[in-house]
Amino acid sequence: MLRALAVDDERPTLEELVYLLNADPRIGAAEGASDATEALRRINRALESGPDGPDAIDVVFLDIQMPGLDGLDLARLLTGFARPPLVVFVTAHEDFAVQAFDLDAVDYVLKPVRRERLAEAVRRAAEQRGATLPSPRIPVHEPDLDHITVELGGVARFVPVDDITHVEAQGDYARLHTDKGSHLVRIPLATLEERWRARGFVRIHRRHLVALRHIGELRLDAGTVSVLVGTEELQVSRRHARELRDLLMRRP
């Protein structure tokens, strides 16, 4: 069973997170720390105890924006340890996802934390630590194929696929762009490419997937190719340029 440490400078949030973690059958024990400095002292004690010792910690659920040493700073420090605990970021801000996964984070959970979303993060941590306890039973409601589920302010919403102009890879996440804004989802770009190929989405770059119907212009300039999607110009890689031109020529 996993031993967890939750780190958050907001006491009500910390208490709720510890409560939810302790309610998960894969968590043997969860405790809290109110800032990164306290957490670092607790993690040092865990490392001195050893992986099987009474003070061991398997996974840290870590806020990002905290006074003094922030969550990203703490995660960077942990990468220098011989046997660091796993890290799951729990934050109200989606803008740090790329930095988080550059630090080998297991997951990136947005606040306010939903029980089922936290359970998914625990599952990922349990898989990496080799835990074998079954996941808690949580009903999963799949949307129809015309929509994709996104999390916004702790609420699950269904975004029509037809509204998505392009998709940008951000680590293990993908950012879905629409005319009204963008949404971050934990789905690899390659998965969305395969899922939405029949709906007119085409890869134009290792980082970008674009809906053909939303391409306004194809631009050629000194051997480089780009497309205009709304007001945004996106670079097309050489390996995808010919296929894209052919598809646009055949577009009704």
PDB file of N, CA and C in Angstrom, residues 136-226:
ATOM      1  N   PRO A 136     -10.671   1.734  -6.592  1.00  0.00           N
ATOM      2  CA  PRO A 136     -12.008   1.875  -6.045  1.00  0.00           C
ATOM      3  C   PRO A 136     -13.023   1.915  -7.173  1.00  0.00           C
ATOM      4  N   ARG A 137     -14.228   1.439  -6.884  1.00  0.00           N
ATOM      5  CA  ARG A 137     -15.268   1.411  -7.915  1.00  0.00           C
ATOM      6  C   ARG A 137     -15.841   2.807  -8.098  1.00  0.00           C
ATOM      7  N   ILE A 138     -15.572   3.398  -9.244  1.00  0.00           N
ATOM      8  CA  ILE A 138     -16.068   4.736  -9.561  1.00  0.00           C
ATOM      9  C   ILE A 138     -16.752   4.663 -10.913  1.00  0.00           C
ATOM     10  N   PRO A 139     -18.005   5.070 -10.980  1.00  0.00           N
ATOM     11  CA  PRO A 139     -18.694   4.995 -12.268  1.00  0.00           C
ATOM     12  C   PRO A 139     -18.064   5.920 -13.289  1.00  0.00           C
ATOM     13  N   VAL A 140     -17.897   5.434 -14.494  1.00  0.00           N
ATOM     14  CA  VAL A 140     -17.323   6.234 -15.572  1.00  0.00           C
ATOM     15  C   VAL A 140     -18.379   6.405 -16.655  1.00  0.00           C
ATOM     16  N   HIS A 141     -18.658   7.647 -17.008  1.00  0.00           N
ATOM     17  CA  HIS A 141     -19.658   7.939 -18.029  1.00  0.00           C
ATOM     18  C   HIS A 141     -18.938   8.426 -19.280  1.00  0.00           C
ATOM     19  N   GLU A 142     -18.965   7.653 -20.328  1.00  0.00           N
ATOM     20  CA  GLU A 142     -18.285   8.016 -21.562  1.00  0.00           C
ATOM     21  C   GLU A 142     -19.181   8.919 -22.401  1.00  0.00           C
ATOM     22  N   PRO A 143     -18.682  10.050 -22.861  1.00  0.00           N
ATOM     23  CA  PRO A 143     -19.471  10.893 -23.757  1.00  0.00           C
ATOM     24  C   PRO A 143     -19.559  10.268 -25.138  1.00  0.00           C
ATOM     25  N   ASP A 144     -20.465  10.792 -25.966  1.00  0.00           N
ATOM     26  CA  ASP A 144     -20.545  10.277 -27.324  1.00  0.00           C
ATOM     27  C   ASP A 144     -19.306  10.697 -28.107  1.00  0.00           C
ATOM     28  N   LEU A 145     -19.133  10.108 -29.284  1.00  0.00           N
ATOM     29  CA  LEU A 145     -17.922  10.335 -30.067  1.00  0.00           C
ATOM     30  C   LEU A 145     -17.827  11.741 -30.641  1.00  0.00           C
ATOM     31  N   ASP A 146     -18.923  12.491 -30.571  1.00  0.00           N
ATOM     32  CA  ASP A 146     -18.913  13.856 -31.090  1.00  0.00           C
ATOM     33  C   ASP A 146     -18.375  14.871 -30.084  1.00  0.00           C
ATOM     34  N   HIS A 147     -18.052  14.409 -28.865  1.00  0.00           N
ATOM     35  CA  HIS A 147     -17.589  15.310 -27.817  1.00  0.00           C
ATOM     36  C   HIS A 147     -16.367  14.722 -27.120  1.00  0.00           C
ATOM     37  N   ILE A 148     -15.628  15.597 -26.445  1.00  0.00           N
ATOM     38  CA  ILE A 148     -14.528  15.155 -25.602  1.00  0.00           C
ATOM     39  C   ILE A 148     -14.709  15.803 -24.236  1.00  0.00           C
ATOM     40  N   THR A 149     -14.443  15.042 -23.188  1.00  0.00           N
ATOM     41  CA  THR A 149     -14.606  15.538 -21.826  1.00  0.00           C
ATOM     42  C   THR A 149     -13.382  16.336 -21.401  1.00  0.00           C
ATOM     43  N   VAL A 150     -13.621  17.531 -20.873  1.00  0.00           N
ATOM     44  CA  VAL A 150     -12.544  18.351 -20.327  1.00  0.00           C
ATOM     45  C   VAL A 150     -12.920  18.733 -18.914  1.00  0.00           C
ATOM     46  N   GLU A 151     -11.905  19.047 -18.111  1.00  0.00           N
ATOM     47  CA  GLU A 151     -12.132  19.450 -16.718  1.00  0.00           C
ATOM     48  C   GLU A 151     -11.889  20.927 -16.606  1.00  0.00           C
ATOM     49  N   LEU A 152     -12.888  21.652 -16.096  1.00  0.00           N
ATOM     50  CA  LEU A 152     -12.777  23.106 -15.968  1.00  0.00           C
ATOM     51  C   LEU A 152     -13.310  23.510 -14.604  1.00  0.00           C
ATOM     52  N   GLY A 153     -12.409  23.952 -13.736  1.00  0.00           N
ATOM     53  CA  GLY A 153     -12.825  24.366 -12.407  1.00  0.00           C
ATOM     54  C   GLY A 153     -13.458  23.259 -11.604  1.00  0.00           C
ATOM     55  N   GLY A 154     -12.982  22.023 -11.797  1.00  0.00           N
ATOM     56  CA  GLY A 154     -13.519  20.892 -11.055  1.00  0.00           C
ATOM     57  C   GLY A 154     -14.802  20.337 -11.627  1.00  0.00           C
ATOM     58  N   VAL A 155     -15.247  20.867 -12.774  1.00  0.00           N
ATOM     59  CA  VAL A 155     -16.476  20.399 -13.413  1.00  0.00           C
ATOM     60  C   VAL A 155     -16.133  19.762 -14.746  1.00  0.00           C
ATOM     61  N   ALA A 156     -16.700  18.587 -15.009  1.00  0.00           N
ATOM     62  CA  ALA A 156     -16.487  17.915 -16.293  1.00  0.00           C
ATOM     63  C   ALA A 156     -17.440  18.507 -17.324  1.00  0.00           C
ATOM     64  N   ARG A 157     -16.891  18.943 -18.447  1.00  0.00           N
ATOM     65  CA  ARG A 157     -17.717  19.510 -19.518  1.00  0.00           C
ATOM     66  C   ARG A 157     -17.418  18.784 -20.823  1.00  0.00           C
ATOM     67  N   PHE A 158     -18.389  18.808 -21.714  1.00  0.00           N
ATOM     68  CA  PHE A 158     -18.251  18.127 -22.986  1.00  0.00           C
ATOM     69  C   PHE A 158     -18.074  19.159 -24.100  1.00  0.00           C
ATOM     70  N   VAL A 159     -16.905  19.122 -24.735  1.00  0.00           N
ATOM     71  CA  VAL A 159     -16.587  20.063 -25.815  1.00  0.00           C
ATOM     72  C   VAL A 159     -16.842  19.376 -27.153  1.00  0.00           C
ATOM     73  N   PRO A 160     -17.647  19.964 -28.035  1.00  0.00           N
ATOM     74  CA  PRO A 160     -17.859  19.357 -29.355  1.00  0.00           C
ATOM     75  C   PRO A 160     -16.552  19.266 -30.131  1.00  0.00           C
ATOM     76  N   VAL A 161     -16.293  18.114 -30.702  1.00  0.00           N
ATOM     77  CA  VAL A 161     -15.067  17.927 -31.487  1.00  0.00           C
ATOM     78  C   VAL A 161     -15.033  18.894 -32.666  1.00  0.00           C
ATOM     79  N   ASP A 162     -16.191  19.182 -33.224  1.00  0.00           N
ATOM     80  CA  ASP A 162     -16.242  20.092 -34.377  1.00  0.00           C
ATOM     81  C   ASP A 162     -15.811  21.511 -34.030  1.00  0.00           C
ATOM     82  N   ASP A 163     -15.815  21.863 -32.742  1.00  0.00           N
ATOM     83  CA  ASP A 163     -15.397  23.203 -32.330  1.00  0.00           C
ATOM     84  C   ASP A 163     -13.876  23.317 -32.192  1.00  0.00           C
ATOM     85  N   ILE A 164     -13.178  22.192 -32.205  1.00  0.00           N
ATOM     86  CA  ILE A 164     -11.738  22.195 -31.982  1.00  0.00           C
ATOM     87  C   ILE A 164     -11.013  22.529 -33.282  1.00  0.00           C
ATOM     88  N   THR A 165     -10.214  23.599 -33.263  1.00  0.00           N
ATOM     89  CA  THR A 165      -9.504  24.027 -34.469  1.00  0.00           C
ATOM     90  C   THR A 165      -8.179  23.293 -34.629  1.00  0.00           C
ATOM     91  N   HIS A 166      -7.458  23.125 -33.522  1.00  0.00           N
ATOM     92  CA  HIS A 166      -6.192  22.406 -33.566  1.00  0.00           C
ATOM     93  C   HIS A 166      -5.822  21.933 -32.162  1.00  0.00           C
ATOM     94  N   VAL A 167      -4.869  21.021 -32.116  1.00  0.00           N
ATOM     95  CA  VAL A 167      -4.446  20.412 -30.857  1.00  0.00           C
ATOM     96  C   VAL A 167      -2.935  20.523 -30.763  1.00  0.00           C
ATOM     97  N   GLU A 168      -2.464  20.882 -29.568  1.00  0.00           N
ATOM     98  CA  GLU A 168      -1.030  21.072 -29.347  1.00  0.00           C
ATOM     99  C   GLU A 168      -0.533  20.101 -28.281  1.00  0.00           C
ATOM    100  N   ALA A 169       0.538  19.375 -28.576  1.00  0.00           N
ATOM    101  CA  ALA A 169       1.116  18.449 -27.607  1.00  0.00           C
ATOM    102  C   ALA A 169       1.812  19.225 -26.502  1.00  0.00           C
ATOM    103  N   GLN A 170       1.550  18.836 -25.243  1.00  0.00           N
ATOM    104  CA  GLN A 170       2.237  19.425 -24.091  1.00  0.00           C
ATOM    105  C   GLN A 170       2.579  18.302 -23.116  1.00  0.00           C
ATOM    106  N   GLY A 171       3.724  17.680 -23.344  1.00  0.00           N
ATOM    107  CA  GLY A 171       4.116  16.548 -22.512  1.00  0.00           C
ATOM    108  C   GLY A 171       3.152  15.391 -22.694  1.00  0.00           C
ATOM    109  N   ASP A 172       2.676  14.833 -21.586  1.00  0.00           N
ATOM    110  CA  ASP A 172       1.692  13.763 -21.634  1.00  0.00           C
ATOM    111  C   ASP A 172       0.285  14.291 -21.858  1.00  0.00           C
ATOM    112  N   TYR A 173       0.155  15.593 -21.945  1.00  0.00           N
ATOM    113  CA  TYR A 173      -1.147  16.230 -22.143  1.00  0.00           C
ATOM    114  C   TYR A 173      -1.282  16.718 -23.587  1.00  0.00           C
ATOM    115  N   ALA A 174      -2.499  17.100 -23.932  1.00  0.00           N
ATOM    116  CA  ALA A 174      -2.760  17.782 -25.196  1.00  0.00           C
ATOM    117  C   ALA A 174      -3.628  18.998 -24.897  1.00  0.00           C
ATOM    118  N   ARG A 175      -3.321  20.119 -25.534  1.00  0.00           N
ATOM    119  CA  ARG A 175      -4.138  21.322 -25.369  1.00  0.00           C
ATOM    120  C   ARG A 175      -5.058  21.464 -26.573  1.00  0.00           C
ATOM    121  N   LEU A 176      -6.354  21.474 -26.302  1.00  0.00           N
ATOM    122  CA  LEU A 176      -7.367  21.596 -27.343  1.00  0.00           C
ATOM    123  C   LEU A 176      -7.701  23.072 -27.542  1.00  0.00           C
ATOM    124  N   HIS A 177      -7.556  23.562 -28.744  1.00  0.00           N
ATOM    125  CA  HIS A 177      -7.841  24.966 -29.030  1.00  0.00           C
ATOM    126  C   HIS A 177      -9.181  25.099 -29.736  1.00  0.00           C
ATOM    127  N   THR A 178     -10.002  26.030 -29.267  1.00  0.00           N
ATOM    128  CA  THR A 178     -11.256  26.388 -29.929  1.00  0.00           C
ATOM    129  C   THR A 178     -11.286  27.904 -30.093  1.00  0.00           C
ATOM    130  N   ASP A 179     -12.306  28.398 -30.785  1.00  0.00           N
ATOM    131  CA  ASP A 179     -12.426  29.849 -30.952  1.00  0.00           C
ATOM    132  C   ASP A 179     -12.663  30.559 -29.626  1.00  0.00           C
ATOM    133  N   LYS A 180     -13.150  29.810 -28.623  1.00  0.00           N
ATOM    134  CA  LYS A 180     -13.503  30.428 -27.340  1.00  0.00           C
ATOM    135  C   LYS A 180     -12.424  30.255 -26.274  1.00  0.00           C
ATOM    136  N   GLY A 181     -11.367  29.520 -26.570  1.00  0.00           N
ATOM    137  CA  GLY A 181     -10.318  29.298 -25.572  1.00  0.00           C
ATOM    138  C   GLY A 181      -9.656  27.953 -25.771  1.00  0.00           C
ATOM    139  N   SER A 182      -9.011  27.461 -24.720  1.00  0.00           N
ATOM    140  CA  SER A 182      -8.311  26.182 -24.826  1.00  0.00           C
ATOM    141  C   SER A 182      -8.537  25.347 -23.569  1.00  0.00           C
ATOM    142  N   HIS A 183      -8.324  24.038 -23.709  1.00  0.00           N
ATOM    143  CA  HIS A 183      -8.535  23.099 -22.615  1.00  0.00           C
ATOM    144  C   HIS A 183      -7.394  22.090 -22.621  1.00  0.00           C
ATOM    145  N   LEU A 184      -6.955  21.698 -21.421  1.00  0.00           N
ATOM    146  CA  LEU A 184      -5.884  20.732 -21.273  1.00  0.00           C
ATOM    147  C   LEU A 184      -6.477  19.377 -20.911  1.00  0.00           C
ATOM    148  N   VAL A 185      -6.110  18.333 -21.654  1.00  0.00           N
ATOM    149  CA  VAL A 185      -6.587  16.983 -21.363  1.00  0.00           C
ATOM    150  C   VAL A 185      -5.398  16.037 -21.317  1.00  0.00           C
ATOM    151  N   ARG A 186      -5.497  15.014 -20.493  1.00  0.00           N
ATOM    152  CA  ARG A 186      -4.398  14.047 -20.421  1.00  0.00           C
ATOM    153  C   ARG A 186      -4.640  12.935 -21.428  1.00  0.00           C
ATOM    154  N   ILE A 187      -4.393  13.234 -22.682  1.00  0.00           N
ATOM    155  CA  ILE A 187      -4.492  12.272 -23.773  1.00  0.00           C
ATOM    156  C   ILE A 187      -3.332  12.570 -24.712  1.00  0.00           C
ATOM    157  N   PRO A 188      -2.513  11.591 -25.052  1.00  0.00           N
ATOM    158  CA  PRO A 188      -1.399  11.857 -25.973  1.00  0.00           C
ATOM    159  C   PRO A 188      -1.905  12.319 -27.336  1.00  0.00           C
ATOM    160  N   LEU A 189      -1.118  13.151 -27.992  1.00  0.00           N
ATOM    161  CA  LEU A 189      -1.491  13.660 -29.309  1.00  0.00           C
ATOM    162  C   LEU A 189      -1.684  12.516 -30.303  1.00  0.00           C
ATOM    163  N   ALA A 190      -0.847  11.474 -30.214  1.00  0.00           N
ATOM    164  CA  ALA A 190      -0.969  10.341 -31.137  1.00  0.00           C
ATOM    165  C   ALA A 190      -2.309   9.646 -30.996  1.00  0.00           C
ATOM    166  N   THR A 191      -2.831   9.582 -29.774  1.00  0.00           N
ATOM    167  CA  THR A 191      -4.137   8.949 -29.554  1.00  0.00           C
ATOM    168  C   THR A 191      -5.241   9.755 -30.202  1.00  0.00           C
ATOM    169  N   LEU A 192      -5.185  11.080 -30.039  1.00  0.00           N
ATOM    170  CA  LEU A 192      -6.198  11.934 -30.664  1.00  0.00           C
ATOM    171  C   LEU A 192      -6.091  11.891 -32.185  1.00  0.00           C
ATOM    172  N   GLU A 193      -4.880  11.801 -32.695  1.00  0.00           N
ATOM    173  CA  GLU A 193      -4.686  11.707 -34.144  1.00  0.00           C
ATOM    174  C   GLU A 193      -5.392  10.472 -34.695  1.00  0.00           C
ATOM    175  N   GLU A 194      -5.213   9.348 -34.029  1.00  0.00           N
ATOM    176  CA  GLU A 194      -5.850   8.111 -34.487  1.00  0.00           C
ATOM    177  C   GLU A 194      -7.363   8.178 -34.323  1.00  0.00           C
ATOM    178  N   ARG A 195      -7.807   8.736 -33.203  1.00  0.00           N
ATOM    179  CA  ARG A 195      -9.239   8.785 -32.903  1.00  0.00           C
ATOM    180  C   ARG A 195      -9.992   9.715 -33.846  1.00  0.00           C
ATOM    181  N   TRP A 196      -9.334  10.831 -34.243  1.00  0.00           N
ATOM    182  CA  TRP A 196     -10.040  11.864 -35.003  1.00  0.00           C
ATOM    183  C   TRP A 196      -9.638  11.937 -36.469  1.00  0.00           C
ATOM    184  N   ARG A 197      -8.851  10.974 -36.946  1.00  0.00           N
ATOM    185  CA  ARG A 197      -8.442  11.008 -38.351  1.00  0.00           C
ATOM    186  C   ARG A 197      -9.651  11.028 -39.279  1.00  0.00           C
ATOM    187  N   ALA A 198     -10.651  10.212 -38.956  1.00  0.00           N
ATOM    188  CA  ALA A 198     -11.846  10.134 -39.806  1.00  0.00           C
ATOM    189  C   ALA A 198     -12.697  11.401 -39.718  1.00  0.00           C
ATOM    190  N   ARG A 199     -12.430  12.243 -38.733  1.00  0.00           N
ATOM    191  CA  ARG A 199     -13.191  13.482 -38.580  1.00  0.00           C
ATOM    192  C   ARG A 199     -12.468  14.666 -39.217  1.00  0.00           C
ATOM    193  N   GLY A 200     -11.400  14.391 -39.980  1.00  0.00           N
ATOM    194  CA  GLY A 200     -10.736  15.453 -40.721  1.00  0.00           C
ATOM    195  C   GLY A 200      -9.578  16.115 -40.005  1.00  0.00           C
ATOM    196  N   PHE A 201      -9.036  15.475 -38.973  1.00  0.00           N
ATOM    197  CA  PHE A 201      -7.858  16.009 -38.303  1.00  0.00           C
ATOM    198  C   PHE A 201      -6.606  15.387 -38.914  1.00  0.00           C
ATOM    199  N   VAL A 202      -5.588  16.205 -39.110  1.00  0.00           N
ATOM    200  CA  VAL A 202      -4.367  15.725 -39.755  1.00  0.00           C
ATOM    201  C   VAL A 202      -3.147  16.264 -38.997  1.00  0.00           C
ATOM    202  N   ARG A 203      -2.152  15.435 -38.858  1.00  0.00           N
ATOM    203  CA  ARG A 203      -0.908  15.849 -38.195  1.00  0.00           C
ATOM    204  C   ARG A 203      -0.113  16.717 -39.167  1.00  0.00           C
ATOM    205  N   ILE A 204       0.320  17.901 -38.707  1.00  0.00           N
ATOM    206  CA  ILE A 204       1.132  18.771 -39.554  1.00  0.00           C
ATOM    207  C   ILE A 204       2.536  18.945 -38.980  1.00  0.00           C
ATOM    208  N   HIS A 205       2.712  18.482 -37.751  1.00  0.00           N
ATOM    209  CA  HIS A 205       3.986  18.681 -37.045  1.00  0.00           C
ATOM    210  C   HIS A 205       3.986  17.721 -35.870  1.00  0.00           C
ATOM    211  N   ARG A 206       5.137  17.424 -35.329  1.00  0.00           N
ATOM    212  CA  ARG A 206       5.162  16.506 -34.183  1.00  0.00           C
ATOM    213  C   ARG A 206       4.407  17.083 -32.990  1.00  0.00           C
ATOM    214  N   ARG A 207       4.193  18.398 -32.985  1.00  0.00           N
ATOM    215  CA  ARG A 207       3.487  19.028 -31.863  1.00  0.00           C
ATOM    216  C   ARG A 207       2.071  19.457 -32.191  1.00  0.00           C
ATOM    217  N   HIS A 208       1.643  19.357 -33.466  1.00  0.00           N
ATOM    218  CA  HIS A 208       0.342  19.916 -33.827  1.00  0.00           C
ATOM    219  C   HIS A 208      -0.506  18.967 -34.670  1.00  0.00           C
ATOM    220  N   LEU A 209      -1.777  18.932 -34.314  1.00  0.00           N
ATOM    221  CA  LEU A 209      -2.825  18.234 -35.052  1.00  0.00           C
ATOM    222  C   LEU A 209      -3.863  19.299 -35.406  1.00  0.00           C
ATOM    223  N   VAL A 210      -4.286  19.349 -36.671  1.00  0.00           N
ATOM    224  CA  VAL A 210      -5.148  20.435 -37.131  1.00  0.00           C
ATOM    225  C   VAL A 210      -6.393  19.871 -37.806  1.00  0.00           C
ATOM    226  N   ALA A 211      -7.535  20.530 -37.591  1.00  0.00           N
ATOM    227  CA  ALA A 211      -8.775  20.189 -38.290  1.00  0.00           C
ATOM    228  C   ALA A 211      -8.744  20.856 -39.662  1.00  0.00           C
ATOM    229  N   LEU A 212      -8.811  20.043 -40.712  1.00  0.00           N
ATOM    230  CA  LEU A 212      -8.718  20.584 -42.076  1.00  0.00           C
ATOM    231  C   LEU A 212      -9.748  21.675 -42.328  1.00  0.00           C
ATOM    232  N   ARG A 213     -10.952  21.506 -41.784  1.00  0.00           N
ATOM    233  CA  ARG A 213     -12.031  22.476 -42.071  1.00  0.00           C
ATOM    234  C   ARG A 213     -11.751  23.852 -41.471  1.00  0.00           C
ATOM    235  N   HIS A 214     -10.805  23.915 -40.523  1.00  0.00           N
ATOM    236  CA  HIS A 214     -10.501  25.196 -39.883  1.00  0.00           C
ATOM    237  C   HIS A 214      -9.255  25.866 -40.460  1.00  0.00           C
ATOM    238  N   ILE A 215      -8.651  25.261 -41.480  1.00  0.00           N
ATOM    239  CA  ILE A 215      -7.477  25.877 -42.111  1.00  0.00           C
ATOM    240  C   ILE A 215      -7.956  26.937 -43.097  1.00  0.00           C
ATOM    241  N   GLY A 216      -7.542  28.179 -42.857  1.00  0.00           N
ATOM    242  CA  GLY A 216      -7.957  29.275 -43.721  1.00  0.00           C
ATOM    243  C   GLY A 216      -7.005  29.519 -44.872  1.00  0.00           C
ATOM    244  N   GLU A 217      -5.700  29.301 -44.646  1.00  0.00           N
ATOM    245  CA  GLU A 217      -4.705  29.530 -45.690  1.00  0.00           C
ATOM    246  C   GLU A 217      -3.563  28.538 -45.562  1.00  0.00           C
ATOM    247  N   LEU A 218      -2.982  28.195 -46.721  1.00  0.00           N
ATOM    248  CA  LEU A 218      -1.743  27.443 -46.780  1.00  0.00           C
ATOM    249  C   LEU A 218      -0.687  28.404 -47.313  1.00  0.00           C
ATOM    250  N   ARG A 219       0.392  28.608 -46.568  1.00  0.00           N
ATOM    251  CA  ARG A 219       1.377  29.607 -46.940  1.00  0.00           C
ATOM    252  C   ARG A 219       2.716  28.956 -47.256  1.00  0.00           C
ATOM    253  N   LEU A 220       3.325  29.395 -48.365  1.00  0.00           N
ATOM    254  CA  LEU A 220       4.649  28.934 -48.767  1.00  0.00           C
ATOM    255  C   LEU A 220       5.583  30.134 -48.769  1.00  0.00           C
ATOM    256  N   ASP A 221       6.715  30.014 -48.051  1.00  0.00           N
ATOM    257  CA  ASP A 221       7.636  31.141 -47.956  1.00  0.00           C
ATOM    258  C   ASP A 221       9.062  30.618 -47.843  1.00  0.00           C
ATOM    259  N   ALA A 222       9.833  30.810 -48.917  1.00  0.00           N
ATOM    260  CA  ALA A 222      11.249  30.429 -48.931  1.00  0.00           C
ATOM    261  C   ALA A 222      11.466  28.984 -48.504  1.00  0.00           C
ATOM    262  N   GLY A 223      10.613  28.113 -49.021  1.00  0.00           N
ATOM    263  CA  GLY A 223      10.778  26.691 -48.745  1.00  0.00           C
ATOM    264  C   GLY A 223      10.101  26.201 -47.478  1.00  0.00           C
ATOM    265  N   THR A 224       9.538  27.099 -46.679  1.00  0.00           N
ATOM    266  CA  THR A 224       8.818  26.685 -45.479  1.00  0.00           C
ATOM    267  C   THR A 224       7.315  26.721 -45.742  1.00  0.00           C
ATOM    268  N   VAL A 225       6.605  25.857 -45.056  1.00  0.00           N
ATOM    269  CA  VAL A 225       5.155  25.754 -45.224  1.00  0.00           C
ATOM    270  C   VAL A 225       4.496  26.005 -43.877  1.00  0.00           C
ATOM    271  N   SER A 226       3.412  26.781 -43.896  1.00  0.00           N
ATOM    272  CA  SER A 226       2.642  27.020 -42.680  1.00  0.00           C
ATOM    273  C   SER A 226       1.168  27.105 -43.045  1.00  0.00           C
TER     274      SER A 226
END
